[in-house]
């Protein structure tokens, strides 16, 4: 096989792994959307916030140290201890639940029955607030994150696929990052777990019932507010996982919020009420953008990942407004 | 003087539909205009021009533009900064290709070019609605910024990838470039704002404006009354982009002078303009000005108070600014989706009855 | 040619609208099955039938919101091609909706002014400058709209945001908006639903007055049989998407199939 072809396959594999992460974040969106009708723009910043909190806890940083120092002229920075990764992840999860409760209490409760677009804009406000809040709490510098996941290329895969190129080809085996592999694994497990959860548990069913009809759900005794807290907590965990994976790869920094935002076009592609749609959409976008960058990037200047997903979703939507798996909407008058 | 409409009878439809039906408002408005055109220019200095007045005026144009699209026609766009970039780069290319072209012609042409681009990106709005469309406009935002960054033709192959404005004169006075004085910059922007504000007001009070609002409020009913959604939405996109393109042009030529596209026209700028629309008031001309003024002044005041007054580091102040901005958006969406404009209207209503509230 | 005068003094003219063999399906559901009827100039034509009979769907077909799978529509004697609703509005068909579809963000006056949209001609540029034609046109139509406002007795709520109006008044504003289009054919989908007796009487009076003053041909969906029998010239009865009766009120009233449908006799 020719080297170019094999490199294209390598690109696709990497795209597939990125796609699984997109699917995971997109699932977070779908769950929130189904349960509360909110198209949550803040999902990306939630991932950033979760990762910032995780790093902060692990390093024993004092929250709001900049603010405290500014106000009282002190020089506090950290407690001088280190929290083990797993414990810190647990603590961060607690913070995300707390956050979900606050969102419900302070925002959602007051916006019941508003138009979806108003809710959407409110989540943009939320994203802004959280970005400022996260930076205020933990500082805005780029932070390395290491929770002990394996890193670097997998030698084993490289060595065992080198023969594919055959004689005389400049191909040395697939280069696949171990971190990407573990991220894919975790994401895939989570995707399956979430799908099972919403399909087969009582809470999951209640969640879907709420999505179908708020009033009806209320009348059979499902607590809307509890459901909202649960879904926002789940979205918080998903954000945490995404934050860990992407943060381990390139450090915890603001751009993380934008990577996570890729889940938006994923959703438009998949139809945002559909769990399989989120998964398939994520894979298509993950592979599509890597392949496009590989094939067309060099010709037109590169960095096409910035917009490819959005343009693809845009073009796709023009032809199929309900997305891949979304239900077709017939307007009634 | 009390705020009163009694004794101010409208004897014709013309009087009833004039810009400021209440005399107090009319007097107020013209006093402001005299101040703005004839007094402020004599006192303005570089600090006030660059920190407050010029950005306020330019953002007011962008906010008017987005308000036409979002507030009046109901189509949320997150791509405003991308369209501003189109205006800026159009101006740059026009100025460098046609050095003799009058500056105001360049500004208007930049607006027109942006209107074309905006209309093209508005086409999907026929099939896509609500937040689907909002996300789709992100495609414009990211794609346009990428385009101006990657295609050297747009920045005339300059080594830095930046564009910087050449000096242009009118009546022997520099209006762009480093030699332009604070008062000139301010007056150029003010004049354009005045004209565009007038146009926005006219468009929104007549046939076209009502067709936009009809589409916003109940699209199928609008259609059945004879409003063609295609024309209504595309005209809103075109007019809105025209305004935003002009704002982008001025942002580059008058305000910044030199621009790196990702920095000047990133997505935060799109959000800032959207926030100005929400805080000022969706679907209000007056609100567009109020929202722009509010969000231009707030960081200046915060910075003065926290950094200048309390001696905080400026990054902490910046974080606080983000938090306040986000919280304000949520606050307004919950409490008063019609923004400052409605708050003002309510206050006026109270004043009208004062001191006898019943 | 064939103009007749009804006992109420209405002049009924030629056929204005004819629907022929219309069939409309939603997926597997046949909402309208092979229905034909006509509407003549100047008449008040009622469509009645139990819930889900396909009445609203019929209006939606007439003003182009739904596209029937089969059948033809003739307006002014000419066969109508598939058109967008906005084009059909331009031909002079206006309507009101079963669930009020006013523009919530506007006041009463602006809602009604929007109804004039198809008649107003000034271009975007003229509008932008608001000088000469644009301004004059606005006042010409404002005057027409004021006439309608007087006619429907809603002067007091001119500047009220429509969302703040009680239900009955909203229905009236919607009628005003449709009238502002100066339609040849006016379609009213349950204009009196949910009103009390007094409001119904007012609404009946308005419909009759509109017909008398502007000669507007009206198609009316209504559940209140008393009202239908009182004000309509001819009645079409639908049931489960089929037409089961068509004729003057007395005829329809004595039609056995119609009686069965209304009494809920089991279908075979
Ligand atoms: N957009 C749509 N999609 C699917 N089914 C529809 C749609 N519109 C109408 N229907 C179906 O067509 C049938 C006729 O509906 P229609 O609204 O015309 O009834 P109607 O006679 O107006 O009843 P009502 O008196 O309740 O207003 C119903 O079974 C309805 O469910
Ligand atoms: Mg009906």
Coordinates of C-alpha atoms in Angstrom, one line a residue, chain A residues 33 39 41 66-67 70-71 106-107 110-111 114 116-118 120-122 124-126 128-129 131-133 135-136 140 254 258 264-265 268 271-272 300-304 306-307 310-311 314 317-319 321-322 331-333, chain B residues 70 76 78 121 124 127-139 142-143 146 150-151 219-220 224 267-269 271-272 274-275 278 282 310-313 315-316 319-320 322-327 329-330 333-334 337:
Chain A
X33 CA -31.5 19.7 25.8
X39 CA -29.2 24.6 24.1
X41 CA -23.7 27.2 25.0
X66 CA -5.4 36.9 43.2
X67 CA -8.5 38.7 44.5
X70 CA -5.5 42.4 45.7
X71 CA -8.0 43.3 48.4
X106 CA -30.5 31.1 39.9
X107 CA -31.2 30.8 36.2
X110 CA -36.6 31.9 36.4
X111 CA -36.7 31.2 32.8
X114 CA -39.3 31.3 27.9
X116 CA -35.6 28.6 23.5
X117 CA -33.6 31.3 21.9
X118 CA -33.7 33.4 25.1
X120 CA -29.7 30.0 24.6
X121 CA -28.6 33.5 25.0
X122 CA -28.8 33.1 28.8
X124 CA -24.0 32.6 26.6
X125 CA -24.2 34.9 29.5
X126 CA -23.5 31.9 31.8
X128 CA -19.1 34.5 30.1
X129 CA -19.7 34.5 33.8
X131 CA -15.1 32.1 32.3
X132 CA -14.5 35.2 34.4
X133 CA -15.3 33.2 37.6
X135 CA -10.1 32.7 36.0
X136 CA -10.9 34.8 39.1
X140 CA -5.8 32.7 33.9
X254 CA -9.0 29.1 27.3
X258 CA -13.6 26.3 21.9
X264 CA -22.4 22.4 18.7
X265 CA -22.0 21.6 15.0
X268 CA -26.7 20.3 14.4
X271 CA -30.2 16.4 15.3
X272 CA -30.1 17.5 18.9
X300 CA -5.4 26.6 1.3
X301 CA -3.2 27.5 4.3
X302 CA -4.1 25.1 7.0
X303 CA -5.9 25.5 10.3
X304 CA -9.2 24.5 8.7
X306 CA -11.3 26.2 13.1
X307 CA -14.3 26.3 10.8
X310 CA -19.4 24.7 11.4
X311 CA -19.4 25.0 7.7
X314 CA -24.3 24.7 8.0
X317 CA -28.6 21.7 7.6
X318 CA -29.7 23.6 4.6
X319 CA -30.6 20.3 3.0
X321 CA -32.9 21.0 8.7
X322 CA -33.8 18.4 11.3
X331 CA -45.5 23.3 11.3
X332 CA -49.2 23.5 12.2
X333 CA -51.4 26.5 12.2
Chain B
X70 CA -31.9 40.1 15.9
X76 CA -29.8 35.6 16.1
X78 CA -23.1 35.2 16.5
X121 CA -24.5 33.9 4.9
X124 CA -29.6 29.4 5.2
X127 CA -34.3 26.7 6.2
X128 CA -32.7 27.0 9.6
X129 CA -34.3 28.7 12.6
X130 CA -33.6 29.7 16.1
X131 CA -30.4 28.5 17.8
X132 CA -29.7 26.3 14.8
X133 CA -29.2 29.5 12.9
X134 CA -27.3 31.1 15.7
X135 CA -24.8 28.2 15.6
X136 CA -24.7 28.3 11.8
X137 CA -23.6 32.0 12.0
X138 CA -20.6 30.8 13.9
X139 CA -19.6 29.3 10.6
X142 CA -14.8 31.3 12.2
X143 CA -14.6 31.0 8.4
X146 CA -9.6 32.3 9.0
X150 CA -4.7 32.9 5.6
X151 CA -5.1 34.6 2.2
X219 CA -43.4 33.8 10.7
X220 CA -46.3 31.8 9.2
X224 CA -50.0 34.6 5.0
X267 CA -15.8 35.8 18.6
X268 CA -15.6 37.8 21.8
X269 CA -16.4 40.9 19.8
X271 CA -20.7 38.4 21.8
X272 CA -19.9 41.9 23.0
X274 CA -24.9 40.7 21.0
X275 CA -24.7 41.7 24.7
X278 CA -29.6 42.5 24.8
X282 CA -34.0 43.9 21.7
X310 CA -8.0 50.3 44.7
X311 CA -4.8 49.4 43.0
X312 CA -5.9 45.9 41.9
X313 CA -4.0 44.1 39.2
X315 CA -6.2 41.0 35.1
X316 CA -8.4 40.6 38.2
X319 CA -12.1 38.8 35.2
X320 CA -14.5 40.7 37.2
X322 CA -16.4 39.1 32.4
X323 CA -18.4 38.0 35.5
X324 CA -20.4 41.2 35.6
X325 CA -21.1 41.1 31.9
X326 CA -22.3 37.5 32.1
X327 CA -24.4 38.1 35.2
X329 CA -27.0 39.3 30.5
X330 CA -28.7 36.7 32.6
X333 CA -32.9 38.1 30.1
X334 CA -34.7 37.1 33.3
X337 CA -35.7 41.1 28.1

